PDB file of C-alpha atoms in Angstrom:
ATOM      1  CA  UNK B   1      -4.325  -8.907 -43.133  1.00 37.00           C
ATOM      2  CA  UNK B   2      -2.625  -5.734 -43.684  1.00 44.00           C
ATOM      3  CA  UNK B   3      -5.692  -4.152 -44.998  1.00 42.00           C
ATOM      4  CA  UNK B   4      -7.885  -5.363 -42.336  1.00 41.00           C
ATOM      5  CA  UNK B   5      -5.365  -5.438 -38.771  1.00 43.00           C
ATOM      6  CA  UNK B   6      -5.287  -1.701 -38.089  1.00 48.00           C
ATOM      7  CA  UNK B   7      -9.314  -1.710 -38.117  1.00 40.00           C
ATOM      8  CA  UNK B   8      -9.573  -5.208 -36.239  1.00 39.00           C
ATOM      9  CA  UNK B   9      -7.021  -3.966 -33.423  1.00 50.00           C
ATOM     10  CA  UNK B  10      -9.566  -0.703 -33.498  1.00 46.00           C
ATOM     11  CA  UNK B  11     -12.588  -2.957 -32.533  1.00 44.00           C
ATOM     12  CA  UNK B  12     -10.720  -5.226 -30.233  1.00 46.00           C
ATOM     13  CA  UNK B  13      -9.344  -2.526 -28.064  1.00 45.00           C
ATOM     14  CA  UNK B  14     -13.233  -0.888 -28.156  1.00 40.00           C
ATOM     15  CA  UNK B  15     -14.798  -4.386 -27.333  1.00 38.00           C
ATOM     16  CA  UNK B  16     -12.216  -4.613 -24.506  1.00 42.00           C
ATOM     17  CA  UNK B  17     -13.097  -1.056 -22.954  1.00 39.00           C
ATOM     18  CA  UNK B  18     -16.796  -2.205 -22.925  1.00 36.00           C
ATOM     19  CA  UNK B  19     -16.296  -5.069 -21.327  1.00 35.00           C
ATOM     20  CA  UNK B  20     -13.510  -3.852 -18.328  1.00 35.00           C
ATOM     21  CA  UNK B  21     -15.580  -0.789 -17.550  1.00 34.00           C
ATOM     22  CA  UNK B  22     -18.751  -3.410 -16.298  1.00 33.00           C
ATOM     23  CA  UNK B  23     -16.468  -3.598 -13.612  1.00 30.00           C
ATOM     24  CA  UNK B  24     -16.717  -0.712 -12.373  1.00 33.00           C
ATOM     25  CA  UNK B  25     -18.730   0.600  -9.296  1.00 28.00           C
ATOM     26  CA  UNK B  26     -19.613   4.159 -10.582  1.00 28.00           C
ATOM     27  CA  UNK B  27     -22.052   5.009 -12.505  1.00 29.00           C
ATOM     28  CA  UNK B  28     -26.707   8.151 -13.924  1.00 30.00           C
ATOM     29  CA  UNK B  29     -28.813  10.250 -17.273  1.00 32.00           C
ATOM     30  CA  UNK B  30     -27.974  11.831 -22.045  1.00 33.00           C
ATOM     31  CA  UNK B  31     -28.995  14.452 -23.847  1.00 33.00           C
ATOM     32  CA  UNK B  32     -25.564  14.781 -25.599  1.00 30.00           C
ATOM     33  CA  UNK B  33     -22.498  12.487 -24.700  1.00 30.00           C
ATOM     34  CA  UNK B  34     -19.645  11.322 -26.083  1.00 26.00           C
ATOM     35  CA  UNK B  35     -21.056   8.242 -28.525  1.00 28.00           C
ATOM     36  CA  UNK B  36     -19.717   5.211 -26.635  1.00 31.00           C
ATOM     37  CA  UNK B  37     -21.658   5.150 -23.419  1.00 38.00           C
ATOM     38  CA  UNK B  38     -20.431   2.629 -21.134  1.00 55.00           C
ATOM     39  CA  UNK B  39     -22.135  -0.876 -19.904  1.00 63.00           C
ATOM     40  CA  UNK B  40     -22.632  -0.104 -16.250  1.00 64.00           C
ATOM     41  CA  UNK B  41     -23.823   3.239 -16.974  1.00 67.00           C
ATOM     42  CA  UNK B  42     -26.731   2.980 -19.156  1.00 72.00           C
ATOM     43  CA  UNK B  43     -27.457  -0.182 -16.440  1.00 77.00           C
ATOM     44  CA  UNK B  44     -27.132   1.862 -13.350  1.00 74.00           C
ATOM     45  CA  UNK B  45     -29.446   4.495 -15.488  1.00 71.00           C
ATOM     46  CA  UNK B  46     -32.221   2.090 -15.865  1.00 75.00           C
ATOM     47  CA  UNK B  47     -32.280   0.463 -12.261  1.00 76.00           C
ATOM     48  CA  UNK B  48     -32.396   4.297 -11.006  1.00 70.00           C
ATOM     49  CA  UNK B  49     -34.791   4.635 -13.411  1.00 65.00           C
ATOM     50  CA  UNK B  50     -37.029   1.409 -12.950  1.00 69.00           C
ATOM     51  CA  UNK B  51     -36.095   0.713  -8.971  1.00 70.00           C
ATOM     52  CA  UNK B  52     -35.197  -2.624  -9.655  1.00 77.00           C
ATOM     53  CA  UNK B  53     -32.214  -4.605 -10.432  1.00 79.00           C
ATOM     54  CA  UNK B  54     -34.747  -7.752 -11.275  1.00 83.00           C
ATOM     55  CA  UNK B  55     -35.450  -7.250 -15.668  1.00 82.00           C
ATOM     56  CA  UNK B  56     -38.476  -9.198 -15.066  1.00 82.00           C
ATOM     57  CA  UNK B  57     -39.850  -6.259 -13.000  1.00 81.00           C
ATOM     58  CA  UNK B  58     -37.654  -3.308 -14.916  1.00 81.00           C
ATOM     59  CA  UNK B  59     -38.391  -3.163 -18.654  1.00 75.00           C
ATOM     60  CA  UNK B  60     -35.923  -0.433 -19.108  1.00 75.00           C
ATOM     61  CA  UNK B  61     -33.036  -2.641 -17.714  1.00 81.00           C
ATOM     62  CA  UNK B  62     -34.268  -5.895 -19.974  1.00 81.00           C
ATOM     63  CA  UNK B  63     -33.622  -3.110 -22.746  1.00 77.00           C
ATOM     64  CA  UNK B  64     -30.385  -2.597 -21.863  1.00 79.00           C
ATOM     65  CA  UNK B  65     -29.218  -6.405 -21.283  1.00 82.00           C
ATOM     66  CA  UNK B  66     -30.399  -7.114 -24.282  1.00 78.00           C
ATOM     67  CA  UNK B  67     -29.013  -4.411 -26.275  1.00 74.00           C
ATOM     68  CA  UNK B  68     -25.398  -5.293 -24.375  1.00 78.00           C
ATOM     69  CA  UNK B  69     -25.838  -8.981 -25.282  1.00 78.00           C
ATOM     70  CA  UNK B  70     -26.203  -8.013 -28.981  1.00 73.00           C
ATOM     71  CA  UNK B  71     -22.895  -6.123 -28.333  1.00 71.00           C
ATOM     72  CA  UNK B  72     -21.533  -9.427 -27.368  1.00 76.00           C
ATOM     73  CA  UNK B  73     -20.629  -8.159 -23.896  1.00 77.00           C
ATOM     74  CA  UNK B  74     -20.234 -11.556 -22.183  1.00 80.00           C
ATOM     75  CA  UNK B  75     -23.000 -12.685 -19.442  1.00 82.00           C
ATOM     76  CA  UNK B  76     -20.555 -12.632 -16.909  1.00 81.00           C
ATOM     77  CA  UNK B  77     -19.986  -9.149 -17.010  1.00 79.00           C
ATOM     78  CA  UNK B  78     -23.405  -7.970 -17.428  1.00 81.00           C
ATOM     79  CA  UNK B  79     -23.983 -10.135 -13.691  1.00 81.00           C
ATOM     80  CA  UNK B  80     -20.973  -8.713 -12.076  1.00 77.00           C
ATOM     81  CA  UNK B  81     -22.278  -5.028 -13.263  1.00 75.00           C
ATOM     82  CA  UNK B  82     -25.730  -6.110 -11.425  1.00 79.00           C
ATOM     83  CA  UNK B  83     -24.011  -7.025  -8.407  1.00 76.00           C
ATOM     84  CA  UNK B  84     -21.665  -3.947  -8.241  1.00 69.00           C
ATOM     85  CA  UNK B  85     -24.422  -1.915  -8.279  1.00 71.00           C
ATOM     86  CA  UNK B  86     -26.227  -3.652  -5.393  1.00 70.00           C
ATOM     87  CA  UNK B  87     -23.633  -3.517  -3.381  1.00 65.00           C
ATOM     88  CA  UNK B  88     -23.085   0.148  -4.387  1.00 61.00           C
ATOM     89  CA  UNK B  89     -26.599   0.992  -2.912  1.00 59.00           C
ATOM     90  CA  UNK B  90     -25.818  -0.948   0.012  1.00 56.00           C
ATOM     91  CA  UNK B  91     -23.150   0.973   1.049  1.00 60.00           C
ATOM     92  CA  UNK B  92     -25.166   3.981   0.666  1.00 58.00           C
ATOM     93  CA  UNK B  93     -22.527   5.753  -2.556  1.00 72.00           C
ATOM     94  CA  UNK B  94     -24.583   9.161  -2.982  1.00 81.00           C
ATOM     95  CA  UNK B  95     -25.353  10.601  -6.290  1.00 82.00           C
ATOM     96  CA  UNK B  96     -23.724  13.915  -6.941  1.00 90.00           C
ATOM     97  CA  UNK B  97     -24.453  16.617  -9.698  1.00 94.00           C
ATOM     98  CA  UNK B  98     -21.699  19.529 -10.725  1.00 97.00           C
ATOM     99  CA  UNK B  99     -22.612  22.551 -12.851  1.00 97.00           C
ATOM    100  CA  UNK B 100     -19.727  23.810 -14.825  1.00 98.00           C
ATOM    101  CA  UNK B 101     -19.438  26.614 -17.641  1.00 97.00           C
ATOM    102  CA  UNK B 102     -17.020  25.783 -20.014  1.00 95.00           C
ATOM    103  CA  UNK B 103     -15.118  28.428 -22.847  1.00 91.00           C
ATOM    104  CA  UNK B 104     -17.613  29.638 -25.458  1.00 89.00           C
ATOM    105  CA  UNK B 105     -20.354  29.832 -22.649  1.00 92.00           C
ATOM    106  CA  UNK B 106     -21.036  26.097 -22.843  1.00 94.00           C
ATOM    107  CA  UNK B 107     -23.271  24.720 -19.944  1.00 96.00           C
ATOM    108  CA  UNK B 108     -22.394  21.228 -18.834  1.00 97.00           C
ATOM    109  CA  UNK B 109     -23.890  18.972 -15.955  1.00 97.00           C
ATOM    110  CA  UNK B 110     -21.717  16.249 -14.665  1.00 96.00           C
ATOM    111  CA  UNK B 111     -23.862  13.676 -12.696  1.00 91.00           C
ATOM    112  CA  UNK B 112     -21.359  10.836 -10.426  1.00 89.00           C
ATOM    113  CA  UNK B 113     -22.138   8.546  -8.183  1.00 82.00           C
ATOM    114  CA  UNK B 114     -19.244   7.842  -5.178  1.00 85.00           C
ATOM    115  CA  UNK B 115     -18.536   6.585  -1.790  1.00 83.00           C
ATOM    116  CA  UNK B 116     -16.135   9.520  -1.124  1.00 90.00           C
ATOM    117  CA  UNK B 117     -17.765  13.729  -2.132  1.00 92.00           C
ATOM    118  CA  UNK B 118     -14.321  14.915  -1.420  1.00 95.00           C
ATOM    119  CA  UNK B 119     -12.636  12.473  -3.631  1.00 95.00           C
ATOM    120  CA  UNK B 120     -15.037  13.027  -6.203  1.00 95.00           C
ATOM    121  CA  UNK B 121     -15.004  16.790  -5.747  1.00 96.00           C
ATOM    122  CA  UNK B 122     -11.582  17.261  -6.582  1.00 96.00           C
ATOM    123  CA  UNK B 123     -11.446  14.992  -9.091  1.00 96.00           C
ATOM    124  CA  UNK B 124     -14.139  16.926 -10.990  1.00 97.00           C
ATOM    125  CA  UNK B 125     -13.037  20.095 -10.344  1.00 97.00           C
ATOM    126  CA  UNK B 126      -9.160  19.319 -11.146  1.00 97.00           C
ATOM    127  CA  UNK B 127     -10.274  17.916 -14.600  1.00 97.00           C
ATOM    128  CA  UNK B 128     -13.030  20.797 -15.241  1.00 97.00           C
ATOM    129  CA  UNK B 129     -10.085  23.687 -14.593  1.00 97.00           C
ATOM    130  CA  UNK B 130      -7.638  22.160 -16.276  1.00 96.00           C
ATOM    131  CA  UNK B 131      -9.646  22.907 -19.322  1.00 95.00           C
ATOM    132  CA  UNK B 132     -10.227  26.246 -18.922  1.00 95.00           C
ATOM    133  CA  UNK B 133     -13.617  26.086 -17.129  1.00 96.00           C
ATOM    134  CA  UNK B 134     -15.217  26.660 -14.197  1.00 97.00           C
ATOM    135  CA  UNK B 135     -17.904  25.171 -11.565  1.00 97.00           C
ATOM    136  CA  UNK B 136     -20.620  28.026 -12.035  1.00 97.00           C
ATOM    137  CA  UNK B 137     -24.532  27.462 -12.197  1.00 97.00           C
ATOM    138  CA  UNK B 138     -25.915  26.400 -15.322  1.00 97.00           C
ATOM    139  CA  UNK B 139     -29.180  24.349 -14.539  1.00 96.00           C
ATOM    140  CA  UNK B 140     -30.988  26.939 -16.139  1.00 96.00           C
ATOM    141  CA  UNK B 141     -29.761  26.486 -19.497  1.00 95.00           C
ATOM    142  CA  UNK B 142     -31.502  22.396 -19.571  1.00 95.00           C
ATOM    143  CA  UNK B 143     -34.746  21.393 -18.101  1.00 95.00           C
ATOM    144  CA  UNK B 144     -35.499  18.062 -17.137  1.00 93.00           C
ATOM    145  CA  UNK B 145     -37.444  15.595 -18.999  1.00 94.00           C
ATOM    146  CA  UNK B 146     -38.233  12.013 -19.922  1.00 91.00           C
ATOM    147  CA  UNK B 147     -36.353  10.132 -22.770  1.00 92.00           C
ATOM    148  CA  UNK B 148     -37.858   6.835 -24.524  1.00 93.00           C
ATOM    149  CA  UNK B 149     -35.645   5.856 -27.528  1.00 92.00           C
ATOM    150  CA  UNK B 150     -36.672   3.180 -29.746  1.00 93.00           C
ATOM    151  CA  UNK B 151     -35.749   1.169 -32.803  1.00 92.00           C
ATOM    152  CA  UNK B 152     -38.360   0.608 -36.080  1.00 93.00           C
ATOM    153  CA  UNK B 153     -37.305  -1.689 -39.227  1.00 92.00           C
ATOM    154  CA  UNK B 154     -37.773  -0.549 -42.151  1.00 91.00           C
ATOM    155  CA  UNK B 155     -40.309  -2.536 -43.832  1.00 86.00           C
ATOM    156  CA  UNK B 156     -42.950  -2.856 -45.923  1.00 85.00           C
ATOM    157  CA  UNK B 157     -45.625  -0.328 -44.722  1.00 88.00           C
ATOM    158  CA  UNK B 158     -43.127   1.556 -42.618  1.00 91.00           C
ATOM    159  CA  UNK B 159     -44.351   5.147 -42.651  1.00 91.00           C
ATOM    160  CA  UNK B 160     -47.868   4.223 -41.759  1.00 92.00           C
ATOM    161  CA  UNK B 161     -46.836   2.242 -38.432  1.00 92.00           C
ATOM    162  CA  UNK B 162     -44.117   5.195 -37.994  1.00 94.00           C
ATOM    163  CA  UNK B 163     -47.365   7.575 -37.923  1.00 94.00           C
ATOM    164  CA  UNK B 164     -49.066   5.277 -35.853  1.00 95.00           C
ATOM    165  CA  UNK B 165     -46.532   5.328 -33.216  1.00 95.00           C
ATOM    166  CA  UNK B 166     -46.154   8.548 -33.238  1.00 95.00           C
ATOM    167  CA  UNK B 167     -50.038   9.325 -33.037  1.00 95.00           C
ATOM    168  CA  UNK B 168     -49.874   6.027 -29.900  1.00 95.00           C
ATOM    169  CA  UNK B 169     -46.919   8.151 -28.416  1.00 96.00           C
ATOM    170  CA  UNK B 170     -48.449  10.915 -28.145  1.00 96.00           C
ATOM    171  CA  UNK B 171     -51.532  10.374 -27.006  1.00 95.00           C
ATOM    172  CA  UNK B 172     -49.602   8.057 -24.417  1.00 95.00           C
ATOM    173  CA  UNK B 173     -47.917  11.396 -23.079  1.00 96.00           C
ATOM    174  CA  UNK B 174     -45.048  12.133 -25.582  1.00 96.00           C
ATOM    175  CA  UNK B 175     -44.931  16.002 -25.888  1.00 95.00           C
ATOM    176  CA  UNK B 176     -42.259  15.946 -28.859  1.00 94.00           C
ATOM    177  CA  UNK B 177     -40.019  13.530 -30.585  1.00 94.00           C
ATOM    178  CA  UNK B 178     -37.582  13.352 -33.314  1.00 92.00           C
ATOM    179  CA  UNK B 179     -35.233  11.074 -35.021  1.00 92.00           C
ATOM    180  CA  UNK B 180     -31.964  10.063 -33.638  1.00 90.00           C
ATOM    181  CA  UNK B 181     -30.642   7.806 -36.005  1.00 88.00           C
ATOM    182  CA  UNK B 182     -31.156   5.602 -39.823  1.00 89.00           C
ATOM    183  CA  UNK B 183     -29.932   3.956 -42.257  1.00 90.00           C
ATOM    184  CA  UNK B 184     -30.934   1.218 -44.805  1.00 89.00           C
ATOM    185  CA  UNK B 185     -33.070  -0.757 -42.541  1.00 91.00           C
ATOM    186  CA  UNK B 186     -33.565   1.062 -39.144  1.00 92.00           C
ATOM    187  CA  UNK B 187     -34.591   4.231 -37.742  1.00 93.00           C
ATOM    188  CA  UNK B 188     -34.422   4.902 -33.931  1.00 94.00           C
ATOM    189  CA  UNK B 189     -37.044   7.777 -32.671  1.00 95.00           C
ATOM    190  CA  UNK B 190     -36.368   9.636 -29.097  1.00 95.00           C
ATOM    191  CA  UNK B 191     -39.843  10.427 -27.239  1.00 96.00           C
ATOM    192  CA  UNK B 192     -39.650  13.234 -24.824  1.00 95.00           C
ATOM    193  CA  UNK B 193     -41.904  13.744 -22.104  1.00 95.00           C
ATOM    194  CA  UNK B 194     -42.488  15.355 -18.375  1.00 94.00           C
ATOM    195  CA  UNK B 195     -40.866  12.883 -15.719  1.00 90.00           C
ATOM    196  CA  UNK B 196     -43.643  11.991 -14.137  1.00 90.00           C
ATOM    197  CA  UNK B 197     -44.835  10.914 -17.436  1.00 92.00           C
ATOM    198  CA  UNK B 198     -41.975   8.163 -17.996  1.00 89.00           C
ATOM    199  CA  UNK B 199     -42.899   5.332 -16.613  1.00 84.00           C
ATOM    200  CA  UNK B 200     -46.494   5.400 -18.681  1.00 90.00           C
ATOM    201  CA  UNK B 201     -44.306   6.565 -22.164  1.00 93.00           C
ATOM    202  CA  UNK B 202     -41.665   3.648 -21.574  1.00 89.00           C
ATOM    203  CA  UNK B 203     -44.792   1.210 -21.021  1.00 89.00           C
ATOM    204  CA  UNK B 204     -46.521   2.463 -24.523  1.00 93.00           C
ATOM    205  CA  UNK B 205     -43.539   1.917 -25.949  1.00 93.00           C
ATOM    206  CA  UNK B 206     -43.382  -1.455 -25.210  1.00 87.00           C
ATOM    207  CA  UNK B 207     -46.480  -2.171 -25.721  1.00 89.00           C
ATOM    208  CA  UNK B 208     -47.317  -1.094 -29.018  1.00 91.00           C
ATOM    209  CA  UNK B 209     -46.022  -3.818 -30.777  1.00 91.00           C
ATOM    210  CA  UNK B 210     -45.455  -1.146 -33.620  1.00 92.00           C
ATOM    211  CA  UNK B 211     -41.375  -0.586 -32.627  1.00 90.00           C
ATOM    212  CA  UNK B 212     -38.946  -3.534 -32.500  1.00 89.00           C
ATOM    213  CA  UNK B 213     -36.691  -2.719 -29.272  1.00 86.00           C
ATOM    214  CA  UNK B 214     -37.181  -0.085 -26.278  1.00 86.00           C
ATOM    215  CA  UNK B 215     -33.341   0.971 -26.687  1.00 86.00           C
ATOM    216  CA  UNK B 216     -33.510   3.500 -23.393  1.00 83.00           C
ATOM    217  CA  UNK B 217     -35.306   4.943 -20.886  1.00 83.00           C
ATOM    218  CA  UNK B 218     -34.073   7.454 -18.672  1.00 83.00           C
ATOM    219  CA  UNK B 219     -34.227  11.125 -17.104  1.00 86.00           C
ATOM    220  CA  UNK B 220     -32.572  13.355 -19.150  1.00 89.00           C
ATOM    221  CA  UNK B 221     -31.326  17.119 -18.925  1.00 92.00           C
ATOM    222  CA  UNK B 222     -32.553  18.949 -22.290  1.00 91.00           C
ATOM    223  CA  UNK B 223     -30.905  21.945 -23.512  1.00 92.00           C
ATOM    224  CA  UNK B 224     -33.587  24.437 -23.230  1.00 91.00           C
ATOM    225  CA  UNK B 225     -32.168  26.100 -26.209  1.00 86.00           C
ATOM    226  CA  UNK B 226     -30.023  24.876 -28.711  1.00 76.00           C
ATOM    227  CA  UNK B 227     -26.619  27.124 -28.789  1.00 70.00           C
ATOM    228  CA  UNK B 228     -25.087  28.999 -30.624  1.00 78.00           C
ATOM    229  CA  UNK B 229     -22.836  27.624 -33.705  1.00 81.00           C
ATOM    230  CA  UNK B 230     -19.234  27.038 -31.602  1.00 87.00           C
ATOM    231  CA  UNK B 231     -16.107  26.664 -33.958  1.00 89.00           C
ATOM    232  CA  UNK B 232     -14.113  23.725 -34.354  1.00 91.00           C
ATOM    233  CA  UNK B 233     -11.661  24.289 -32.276  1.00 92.00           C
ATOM    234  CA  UNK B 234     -14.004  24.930 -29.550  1.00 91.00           C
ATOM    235  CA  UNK B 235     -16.003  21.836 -30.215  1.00 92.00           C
ATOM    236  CA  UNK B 236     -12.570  20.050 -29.926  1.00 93.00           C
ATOM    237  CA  UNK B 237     -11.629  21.163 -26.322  1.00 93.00           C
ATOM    238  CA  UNK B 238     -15.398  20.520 -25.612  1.00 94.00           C
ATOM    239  CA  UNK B 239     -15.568  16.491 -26.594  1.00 93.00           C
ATOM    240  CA  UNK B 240     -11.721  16.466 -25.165  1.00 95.00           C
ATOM    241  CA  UNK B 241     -12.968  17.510 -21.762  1.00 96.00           C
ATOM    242  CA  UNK B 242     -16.666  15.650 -21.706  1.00 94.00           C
ATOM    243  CA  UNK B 243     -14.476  12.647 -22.795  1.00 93.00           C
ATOM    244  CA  UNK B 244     -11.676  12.821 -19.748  1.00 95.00           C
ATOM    245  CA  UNK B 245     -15.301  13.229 -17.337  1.00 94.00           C
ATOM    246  CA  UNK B 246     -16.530  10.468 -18.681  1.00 89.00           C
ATOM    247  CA  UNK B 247     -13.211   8.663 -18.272  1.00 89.00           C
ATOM    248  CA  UNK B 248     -13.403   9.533 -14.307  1.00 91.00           C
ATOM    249  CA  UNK B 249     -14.824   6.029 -12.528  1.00 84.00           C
ATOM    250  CA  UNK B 250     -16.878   8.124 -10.346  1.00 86.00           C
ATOM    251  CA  UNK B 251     -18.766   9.839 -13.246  1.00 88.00           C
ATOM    252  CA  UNK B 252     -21.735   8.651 -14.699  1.00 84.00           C
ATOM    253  CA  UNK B 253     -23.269  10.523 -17.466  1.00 87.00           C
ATOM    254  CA  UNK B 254     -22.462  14.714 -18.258  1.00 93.00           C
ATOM    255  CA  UNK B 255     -24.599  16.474 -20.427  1.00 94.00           C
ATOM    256  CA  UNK B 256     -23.992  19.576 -22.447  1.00 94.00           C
ATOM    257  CA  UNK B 257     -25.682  22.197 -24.094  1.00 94.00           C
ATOM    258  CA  UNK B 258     -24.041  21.864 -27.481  1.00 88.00           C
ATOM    259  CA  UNK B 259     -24.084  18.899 -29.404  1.00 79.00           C
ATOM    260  CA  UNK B 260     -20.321  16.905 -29.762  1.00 73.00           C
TER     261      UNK B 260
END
């Protein structure tokens, strides 16, 4: 037990921060973010993405309930998340985007979605000067584009139906891809497209039979070049302040133009 509490108390205190931020009523799209994205956000991403809260009719939100089922986030929160969000549209909450430049000329995008711009406004800016940067326009450092992530095993004849997904991808609309993720028995492959080319990538996706889960599909700000090298220091105060965003309950998703 002494070996094994400090790690267990880790997990519980993780599982825990899953499951109380499904209750929340923010939360939209990742090109780089901090690595534990939230339940309600990657949720309120895919019914923005597929117009539906109904996974029968949305197979980018049936991707994500299953994927937070497999988390063991608990069906009741994955309904009250659906039901948040409803109501959220309902009351008309408005989708916001800030541009800020932060030290080391690092662009960042800060997407929220709230029932009060002021609130939200100074909220955002507060926590953006407080680290030394500044709302300035950066859009032109990212352009837009469509994201389809998905998950192979690695099996028997796995390069060949790698190559044949990426050939089906492709020709489906894909303009570029690349590999997110692996280890001894999965890899997980990000698609990139045009936006108005999502909807068809996400579908050949799923229907290829040749990946084992859609894990996302969303619209996604790309750095339009990769920066330059920052130090570690800088890359520090960078995750410190994408982190306290991310924190915010109005913010869904920021995106920066260096990696974290």
């Amino acid at each position: 037990w002494s070996k094994i509490k400090e790690k267990k108390g880790a997990n519980d205190s993780r599982k825990g921060a899953l499951y109380s931020k499904a209750h929340r009523v923010s939360v939209v799209p990742q090109s780089y973010t901090m690595p534990f994205v939230t339940l309600q956000q990657d949720i309120v991403i895919a019914v923005r993405t597929g117009g539906s809260v109904d996974p029968e009719q949305n197979t980018t939100l049936a991707a994500v309930m299953k994927r937070c089922r497999s988390q063991g986030v608990p069906n009741d929160n994955i309904e009250s998340a659906l039901k948040k969000i409803a109501g959220a549209k309902d009351r008309g909450d408005q989708h916001l985007t800030y541009e800020v430049m932060a030290p080391g000329s690092i662009g960042l995008i800060i997407e929220c979605l709230s029932d009060n711009i002021n609130r939200t406004m100074h909220a955002v800016r507060n926590l953006v000067t407080g680290h030394g940067a500044r709302i300035a326009p950066v859009k032109f450092l990212f352009s837009r584009k469509g994201s389809v992530k998905v998950a192979l095993d690695k099996q028997d004849g796995f390069e060949t139906k790698l190559d044949s997904l990426i050939e089906h991808m492709l020709d489906s609309g894909a303009e570029d891809f690349k590999e997110t993720a692996a280890n001894d028995t999965e890899v997980e492959m990000e698609f990139l497209c045009q936006p108005q080319d999502l909807a068809q990538v996400t579908a050949a996706a799923s229907g290829s039979g040749l990946c084992r889960d859609l894990l996302a599909s969303e619209l996604v700000y790309s750095p339009v070049e990769e920066g330059e090298a920052i130090d570690e220091d800088t890359t520090q105060k960078l995750a410190e302040l994408v982190q306290e965003l991310e924190d915010h309950d109005d913010v869904l998703r920021v995106w920066t133009t260096h990696s974290i």
